[in-house]
Short mmCIF file of C-alpha atoms and ligand atoms in Angstrom, two decimals:
data_model
loop_
_atom_site.label_atom_id
_atom_site.label_comp_id
_atom_site.label_asym_id
_atom_site.label_seq_id
_atom_site.Cartn_x
_atom_site.Cartn_y
_atom_site.Cartn_z
CA MET A 1 116.13 103.50 72.73
CA PRO A 2 114.96 106.92 74.00
CA LEU A 3 117.76 108.91 75.82
CA ASN A 4 115.75 108.62 79.14
CA ASP A 5 116.65 104.82 79.15
CA ALA A 6 120.25 105.53 78.78
CA PRO A 7 122.24 103.52 81.52
CA LEU A 8 123.67 106.80 82.89
CA LEU A 9 120.47 108.45 83.29
CA ARG A 10 118.73 105.50 84.75
CA ALA A 11 121.63 105.15 87.25
CA LEU A 12 121.36 108.79 88.29
CA ALA A 13 117.59 108.22 88.74
CA GLY A 14 118.37 105.37 91.23
CA ASP A 15 117.78 102.43 89.00
CA ARG A 16 120.33 99.58 88.46
CA PRO A 17 120.34 99.10 84.65
CA ASP A 18 121.63 95.73 83.26
CA ARG A 19 124.37 97.72 81.53
CA THR A 20 126.59 99.41 84.20
CA PRO A 21 127.25 103.01 82.90
CA VAL A 22 130.90 103.75 82.44
CA TRP A 23 132.71 107.03 81.35
CA PHE A 24 136.05 108.62 82.40
CA MET A 25 136.69 112.14 83.72
CA ARG A 26 139.19 113.73 81.35
CA GLN A 27 138.35 111.14 78.72
CA ALA A 28 138.81 113.83 76.12
CA GLY A 29 142.38 115.07 76.09
CA ARG A 30 145.98 114.29 75.97
CA SER A 31 145.66 110.57 76.26
CA LEU A 32 144.21 110.41 72.74
CA PRO A 33 146.56 110.86 69.79
CA GLU A 34 143.68 112.25 67.69
CA TYR A 35 143.24 114.98 70.31
CA ARG A 36 146.87 115.96 70.36
CA GLU A 37 146.76 116.26 66.62
CA LEU A 38 143.73 118.36 66.43
CA ARG A 39 145.18 120.78 69.27
CA VAL A 40 148.42 121.52 67.44
CA GLY A 41 148.72 125.35 67.10
CA THR A 42 145.51 126.13 69.13
CA ARG A 43 145.70 127.25 72.72
CA MET A 44 143.53 125.39 75.22
CA LEU A 45 140.96 128.11 75.88
CA ASP A 46 140.75 129.13 72.24
CA ALA A 47 140.01 125.45 71.45
CA CYS A 48 137.25 125.52 74.16
CA LEU A 49 135.70 128.56 72.56
CA THR A 50 135.86 127.28 68.82
CA PRO A 51 132.44 125.26 68.77
CA ALA A 52 133.28 122.83 65.90
CA LEU A 53 136.65 122.00 67.50
CA ALA A 54 135.21 121.63 71.03
CA ALA A 55 132.48 119.44 69.65
CA GLU A 56 134.84 117.21 67.78
CA ILE A 57 137.06 116.88 70.75
CA THR A 58 134.09 116.00 72.98
CA LEU A 59 133.03 113.17 70.54
CA GLN A 60 136.53 111.60 70.09
CA PRO A 61 136.52 109.37 73.26
CA VAL A 62 132.91 108.34 72.64
CA ARG A 63 133.81 106.96 69.31
CA ARG A 64 136.94 105.33 70.38
CA HIS A 65 135.87 103.76 73.75
CA HIS A 66 132.16 103.31 73.47
CA VAL A 67 131.49 105.01 76.76
CA ASP A 68 128.09 105.56 78.07
CA ALA A 69 128.39 109.38 78.26
CA ALA A 70 130.13 112.24 76.58
CA ILE A 71 131.49 115.00 78.76
CA PHE A 72 131.59 118.50 77.32
CA PHE A 73 135.22 119.52 76.27
CA SER A 74 135.77 122.79 78.03
CA ASP A 75 137.44 123.88 81.26
CA ILE A 76 136.23 125.10 84.66
CA VAL A 77 137.83 128.64 83.99
CA VAL A 78 136.12 129.18 80.58
CA PRO A 79 133.06 131.01 82.22
CA LEU A 80 135.64 133.34 83.90
CA ARG A 81 137.19 133.99 80.49
CA LEU A 82 133.79 134.68 79.17
CA ALA A 83 133.24 137.10 82.03
CA GLY A 84 136.42 139.10 80.74
CA VAL A 85 138.86 137.87 83.38
CA GLU A 86 142.35 137.50 82.04
CA VAL A 87 143.22 133.75 82.37
CA HIS A 88 145.34 131.34 80.49
CA ILE A 89 146.12 127.64 80.64
CA GLU A 90 149.68 126.99 80.77
CA PRO A 91 150.52 123.47 79.44
CA GLY A 92 151.71 121.24 82.25
CA ARG A 93 150.76 123.60 84.76
CA GLY A 94 147.16 124.69 84.62
CA PRO A 95 145.03 127.89 84.93
CA VAL A 96 146.96 131.10 85.55
CA PHE A 97 145.34 134.58 86.34
CA ALA A 98 146.93 137.95 85.40
CA ASP A 99 145.28 139.57 88.48
CA PRO A 100 144.81 137.37 91.45
CA VAL A 101 141.81 138.24 93.71
CA ARG A 102 143.20 138.69 97.19
CA THR A 103 141.82 141.63 98.89
CA SER A 104 138.28 142.91 99.52
CA ALA A 105 138.85 145.64 96.84
CA ASP A 106 139.74 142.82 94.34
CA VAL A 107 136.66 141.03 95.27
CA ASP A 108 134.66 144.24 94.54
CA ARG A 109 136.23 144.56 91.30
CA ILE A 110 135.52 141.12 89.98
CA THR A 111 132.12 140.88 91.42
CA ALA A 112 131.13 144.02 89.77
CA ILE A 113 130.71 141.87 86.63
CA ASP A 114 127.26 140.63 86.20
CA PRO A 115 127.31 136.79 85.47
CA ALA A 116 124.04 137.35 83.49
CA ASP A 117 126.12 139.24 80.87
CA LEU A 118 128.33 136.28 80.04
CA ASP A 119 128.22 135.47 76.30
CA THR A 120 127.75 131.84 76.32
CA ALA A 121 126.84 131.50 72.53
CA PRO A 122 130.11 129.51 71.68
CA ILE A 123 129.27 127.10 74.52
CA ALA A 124 125.62 126.57 73.52
CA GLU A 125 126.60 126.14 69.77
CA ALA A 126 129.26 123.54 70.66
CA VAL A 127 126.80 121.60 72.78
CA ARG A 128 124.14 121.60 70.16
CA LEU A 129 126.73 120.23 67.59
CA VAL A 130 127.60 117.44 70.05
CA VAL A 131 124.13 116.57 70.88
CA ALA A 132 123.15 116.40 67.26
CA GLU A 133 125.85 113.97 66.64
CA LEU A 134 125.23 111.86 69.76
CA GLY A 135 121.59 111.41 68.82
CA GLU A 136 119.31 109.26 71.14
CA THR A 137 121.76 106.79 72.44
CA THR A 138 124.52 108.62 74.48
CA PRO A 139 123.81 111.51 76.87
CA LEU A 140 126.09 114.56 77.17
CA ILE A 141 127.27 115.61 80.62
CA GLY A 142 127.73 119.24 81.19
CA PHE A 143 130.04 120.54 83.97
CA ALA A 144 131.19 123.41 85.98
CA GLY A 145 133.80 124.06 88.68
CA ALA A 146 132.62 124.47 92.25
CA PRO A 147 133.16 127.86 93.77
CA PHE A 148 136.07 126.60 95.95
CA THR A 149 138.00 124.84 93.26
CA LEU A 150 137.68 128.01 91.16
CA ALA A 151 138.77 130.23 94.14
CA ALA A 152 141.74 127.95 94.72
CA TYR A 153 143.03 129.13 91.35
CA LEU A 154 141.65 132.68 91.42
CA VAL A 155 142.86 133.75 94.89
CA GLU A 156 146.30 132.17 94.33
CA GLY A 157 146.63 133.31 90.83
CA GLY A 158 147.56 129.87 89.66
CA PRO A 159 147.82 126.21 90.66
CA SER A 160 148.86 125.67 94.32
CA LYS A 161 149.31 122.60 96.57
CA GLU A 162 147.32 123.54 99.65
CA HIS A 163 145.37 126.58 98.44
CA LEU A 164 146.48 128.51 101.56
CA ARG A 165 145.43 131.92 100.18
CA ALA A 166 141.79 130.92 99.34
CA ARG A 167 141.47 128.92 102.71
CA GLY A 168 143.04 131.96 104.47
CA MET A 169 140.53 134.39 103.10
CA MET A 170 137.70 132.45 104.65
CA HIS A 171 139.10 133.36 108.08
CA THR A 172 140.81 136.59 107.55
CA ASP A 173 137.91 138.26 105.74
CA PRO A 174 134.81 135.89 105.72
CA GLN A 175 132.66 138.70 104.18
CA ALA A 176 134.97 139.06 101.16
CA TRP A 177 135.16 135.17 100.94
CA HIS A 178 131.40 134.76 100.84
CA ARG A 179 131.00 137.61 98.27
CA LEU A 180 133.59 135.90 96.06
CA ALA A 181 132.26 132.41 96.42
CA GLY A 182 128.57 133.54 95.92
CA TRP A 183 129.69 135.24 92.67
CA LEU A 184 131.63 132.17 91.52
CA ALA A 185 128.45 130.14 92.17
CA ARG A 186 126.47 132.44 90.00
CA VAL A 187 129.07 132.25 87.16
CA SER A 188 129.20 128.47 87.27
CA ARG A 189 125.51 128.39 87.19
CA VAL A 190 125.42 130.38 84.01
CA PHE A 191 127.73 128.01 82.42
CA LEU A 192 125.79 124.95 83.52
CA ASP A 193 122.48 126.46 82.37
CA ALA A 194 123.97 127.24 78.94
CA GLN A 195 125.11 123.62 78.44
CA ARG A 196 121.86 122.17 79.91
CA GLU A 197 119.55 124.51 77.68
CA ALA A 198 121.53 123.49 74.68
CA GLY A 199 121.00 119.66 75.46
CA ALA A 200 123.24 118.40 78.12
CA ARG A 201 121.28 115.80 79.97
CA ALA A 202 123.23 115.66 83.36
CA VAL A 203 125.66 118.03 85.03
CA GLN A 204 128.80 117.38 87.16
CA LEU A 205 130.16 119.83 89.60
CA PHE A 206 133.85 119.47 90.06
CA ASP A 207 135.28 120.44 93.51
CA SER A 208 138.48 118.73 92.70
CA TRP A 209 140.49 120.57 95.57
CA ALA A 210 137.71 120.31 98.29
CA GLY A 211 139.86 117.63 100.07
CA SER A 212 142.25 120.42 101.28
CA LEU A 213 139.39 121.57 103.59
CA SER A 214 138.51 120.63 107.05
CA PRO A 215 134.98 119.37 107.50
CA PHE A 216 134.23 122.62 109.48
CA ASP A 217 135.40 124.97 106.78
CA TYR A 218 133.78 122.73 104.03
CA ARG A 219 130.36 123.06 105.80
CA SER A 220 130.68 126.75 106.75
CA PHE A 221 132.41 128.37 103.80
CA VAL A 222 132.01 126.03 100.81
CA ALA A 223 128.98 123.76 100.82
CA PRO A 224 126.32 126.51 100.82
CA HIS A 225 127.91 127.97 97.69
CA SER A 226 128.17 124.77 95.71
CA ALA A 227 124.52 124.14 96.66
CA GLU A 228 123.67 127.48 95.23
CA ALA A 229 125.52 126.65 92.01
CA VAL A 230 123.17 123.60 91.33
CA ASP A 231 120.03 124.57 93.34
CA ALA A 232 116.89 123.45 91.49
CA ILE A 233 118.52 122.89 88.28
CA ALA A 234 116.54 120.86 85.85
CA ALA A 235 119.04 118.09 85.33
CA PRO A 236 120.45 115.28 87.52
CA ILE A 237 123.63 116.29 89.38
CA ILE A 238 126.94 114.51 90.00
CA HIS A 239 128.93 116.15 92.72
CA PHE A 240 132.64 115.23 92.55
CA GLY A 241 135.69 115.94 94.76
CA VAL A 242 139.01 114.51 95.69
CA GLY A 243 139.96 113.56 99.22
CA THR A 244 136.49 114.26 100.57
CA GLY A 245 136.31 111.20 102.82
CA PRO A 246 136.32 113.11 106.05
CA PHE A 247 133.07 114.98 104.97
CA LEU A 248 131.71 112.70 102.38
CA GLY A 249 128.04 112.96 103.55
CA ASP A 250 128.25 116.74 103.12
CA MET A 251 128.93 116.11 99.39
CA ARG A 252 125.27 115.15 99.12
CA LEU A 253 124.50 118.83 99.30
CA ASP A 254 121.45 118.22 101.37
CA GLY A 255 119.90 115.89 98.92
CA ARG A 256 120.60 118.06 95.78
CA ALA A 257 123.21 115.57 94.47
CA ASP A 258 121.85 112.60 92.57
CA ALA A 259 125.27 111.02 92.53
CA VAL A 260 128.41 111.53 94.55
CA GLY A 261 131.84 111.07 93.02
CA VAL A 262 134.35 109.09 95.31
CA ASP A 263 138.09 109.14 94.85
CA TRP A 264 140.37 105.96 95.10
CA ARG A 265 140.99 106.46 98.77
CA LEU A 266 137.60 105.17 99.87
CA PRO A 267 136.15 101.79 98.88
CA LEU A 268 132.68 102.30 97.40
CA ASP A 269 130.94 100.03 99.91
CA GLU A 270 132.27 102.17 102.69
CA ALA A 271 131.30 105.37 100.83
CA ALA A 272 127.79 103.91 100.21
CA ALA A 273 127.38 103.29 104.01
CA VAL A 274 128.26 106.76 104.79
CA LEU A 275 126.12 108.42 101.94
CA GLY A 276 123.00 106.25 102.53
CA GLY A 277 120.54 104.59 100.14
CA ASP A 278 119.22 107.42 98.33
CA VAL A 279 122.23 108.60 96.31
CA THR A 280 124.09 107.01 93.46
CA VAL A 281 127.97 106.54 93.70
CA GLN A 282 130.37 107.36 90.78
CA GLY A 283 134.05 105.99 90.88
CA ASN A 284 136.54 104.91 91.83
CA ILE A 285 139.25 103.17 89.84
CA ASP A 286 142.71 104.24 91.00
CA PRO A 287 144.29 106.01 88.15
CA ALA A 288 147.65 104.82 89.35
CA LEU A 289 146.59 101.29 88.34
CA LEU A 290 146.15 102.21 84.61
CA THR A 291 149.78 101.34 84.16
CA ALA A 292 149.63 98.08 86.15
CA PRO A 293 149.76 94.64 84.35
CA TRP A 294 146.10 94.00 83.00
CA PRO A 295 145.50 91.02 85.50
CA VAL A 296 146.13 93.48 88.43
CA LEU A 297 144.07 96.21 86.81
CA GLU A 298 141.28 93.73 86.02
CA ALA A 299 141.08 92.40 89.58
CA HIS A 300 140.86 96.00 90.78
CA VAL A 301 138.09 97.09 88.39
CA ARG A 302 136.12 93.84 89.35
CA ASP A 303 136.57 94.79 92.96
CA VAL A 304 135.36 98.34 92.38
CA LEU A 305 132.33 96.89 90.49
CA ARG A 306 131.52 94.51 93.34
CA ARG A 307 131.79 97.15 96.05
CA GLY A 308 129.63 99.44 93.92
CA THR A 309 126.68 97.06 94.34
CA ALA A 310 126.50 98.26 97.99
CA ALA A 311 124.86 101.63 96.55
CA ARG A 312 121.57 102.05 95.09
CA ALA A 313 123.27 102.46 91.67
CA HIS A 314 126.90 102.76 90.48
CA ILE A 315 128.57 104.80 87.53
CA LEU A 316 131.91 103.39 86.84
CA ASN A 317 134.64 105.99 86.54
CA LEU A 318 138.22 106.78 87.69
CA GLY A 319 138.65 108.28 91.24
CA HIS A 320 140.03 111.37 89.29
CA GLY A 321 140.90 112.29 85.71
CA VAL A 322 142.63 110.19 83.10
CA PRO A 323 146.37 110.92 83.33
CA PRO A 324 147.80 112.32 80.02
CA GLU A 325 150.28 109.42 79.63
CA THR A 326 147.62 106.73 79.79
CA ASP A 327 147.49 104.22 77.00
CA PRO A 328 144.01 104.67 75.61
CA ALA A 329 143.76 101.04 74.76
CA VAL A 330 143.59 100.38 78.53
CA LEU A 331 140.47 102.53 78.78
CA THR A 332 138.74 100.68 75.91
CA ARG A 333 139.70 97.47 77.59
CA ILE A 334 138.00 98.49 80.80
CA VAL A 335 134.75 99.45 79.00
CA GLU A 336 134.97 95.90 77.45
CA LEU A 337 135.46 94.41 80.89
CA VAL A 338 132.40 96.07 82.21
CA ARG A 339 130.28 94.45 79.60
CA THR A 340 131.69 91.13 80.45
CA VAL A 341 130.89 91.61 84.12
CA ASP A 342 127.31 92.84 83.14
CA ALA A 343 127.00 89.63 81.10
CA GLU A 344 128.27 87.43 83.99
CA ARG A 345 125.76 89.11 86.37
CA LEU A 346 122.83 88.38 84.13
CA VAL A 347 123.88 84.64 83.89
CA GLY A 348 124.43 84.65 87.73
CA ALA A 349 120.97 86.09 88.36
CA GLY A 350 119.57 83.22 86.01
CA ARG A 351 118.32 85.66 83.35
O1 LIG B 401 137.02 114.90 79.35
C1 LIG B 401 136.71 115.79 80.27
O2 LIG B 401 136.84 115.41 81.41
C2 LIG B 401 136.21 117.16 79.85
C3 LIG B 401 137.14 118.23 79.76
C4 LIG B 401 137.79 118.95 80.97
C5 LIG B 401 138.97 119.68 80.96
N1 LIG B 401 139.12 120.32 82.18
C6 LIG B 401 139.83 119.79 79.83
C7 LIG B 401 141.20 120.05 79.95
C8 LIG B 401 137.17 119.04 82.36
C9 LIG B 401 135.93 118.57 82.86
C10 LIG B 401 138.04 120.02 82.95
C11 LIG B 401 137.84 120.56 84.36
C12 LIG B 401 138.98 121.00 85.18
N2 LIG B 401 139.86 121.87 84.71
C13 LIG B 401 139.15 120.76 86.48
C14 LIG B 401 138.33 119.78 87.35
C15 LIG B 401 138.58 118.27 86.93
C16 LIG B 401 139.82 117.69 87.54
O3 LIG B 401 140.57 117.19 86.81
O4 LIG B 401 139.92 117.90 88.80
C17 LIG B 401 140.37 121.35 86.96
C18 LIG B 401 140.96 121.37 88.31
C19 LIG B 401 140.70 122.08 85.76
C20 LIG B 401 141.95 123.12 85.76
C21 LIG B 401 142.90 122.68 84.83
N3 LIG B 401 142.76 122.83 83.51
C22 LIG B 401 144.16 121.96 85.01
C23 LIG B 401 144.62 121.52 86.44
C24 LIG B 401 144.69 121.65 83.72
C25 LIG B 401 145.92 120.86 83.44
C26 LIG B 401 147.13 121.57 83.01
C27 LIG B 401 148.06 120.64 82.33
O5 LIG B 401 148.46 120.96 81.19
O6 LIG B 401 148.45 119.68 82.95
C28 LIG B 401 143.76 122.21 82.73
C29 LIG B 401 143.84 122.17 81.34
C30 LIG B 401 143.03 121.15 80.68
N4 LIG B 401 141.68 121.04 80.85
C31 LIG B 401 143.44 120.21 79.69
C32 LIG B 401 142.23 119.58 79.34
C33 LIG B 401 142.22 118.47 78.19
C34 LIG B 401 144.86 119.99 79.23
C35 LIG B 401 145.23 121.13 78.29
C36 LIG B 401 145.82 120.66 77.01
O7 LIG B 401 145.38 119.56 76.44
O8 LIG B 401 146.76 121.28 76.70
#
């Protein structure tokens, strides 16, 4: 089967393949014992920049769960590390920056780095290893952080709940904000292009913290920069955010997104009604239900699949990433359930 016929790529193109594509955000990572074993003694960002290790970690969940896509094992802050920014990922906490970017002078300092100078060789090498192994059956999704989610860490200096400093900068110094967000868009674009040129067949832009913004601020200060990060890129685009219900239509990025990721707060049929008939939906199993008794989770997954038929096409996923304490057998069982529902649909349609 040529890769163009892979269910994920057909769904992104707007078709409804007989096989519903399914993959999980954060499918590579701490829920897998084989991941925890490989990571012993290696810091997160060092693992991301060691091509053979990053490639192997990317492939682990594909082998185990038989999902319809691999997602490149890396992190949204990796391109910043490649730009020479001092950043670490603290286990259990997240990305931490030695020098937060808070003032106009800080913005001058960081934007003096030319994104074109990023050494993306370790990324390209890892992607090539993954793609060679995946062959013609399973596409690789490349990804990057959206400018706002990156800024939410960079301006604060680390993880925060409400991202007050980044949101504050938009209003106290809009010029500095736009310079920073524009630069982050170019950095993420370099990262996306490196993955795509090495063989990633789709890209996902993660704006995980966009839900902390008002619709007005999202439209005025964020969406134009996210659009710039993916503009005219030669691959289908999935645009994901958490808590984006109040401005879901804007997540289409004026038609640039081929699919919009929806979290668990909004049923997919309601999301599809807002998004319209020319975009695919991705989501939206509630990660909290992964620990529920199987009959409860099964009913939920079936409901998500049923509501997903309201959109032109549906990619089954969680509403956010796999929690580290998830029993991976549950994820495998969800993939098997999707195949069962696909088969029931074919019978129901008399085929
Ligand atoms: O399987 C996949 O989805 C691909 C791998 C991936 C990682 N990070 C690996 C990772 C992806 C797509 C990301 C993106 C990312 N990183 C996002 C957007 C996605 C989302 O979940 O909303 C964000 C917000 C980050 C920032 C970040 N990096 C956080 C909040 C953390 C967790 C810190 C912790 O220890 O709880 C990380 C670290 C990280 N990125 C881990 C993994 C597997 C855990 C590190 C470890 O295993 O030690």
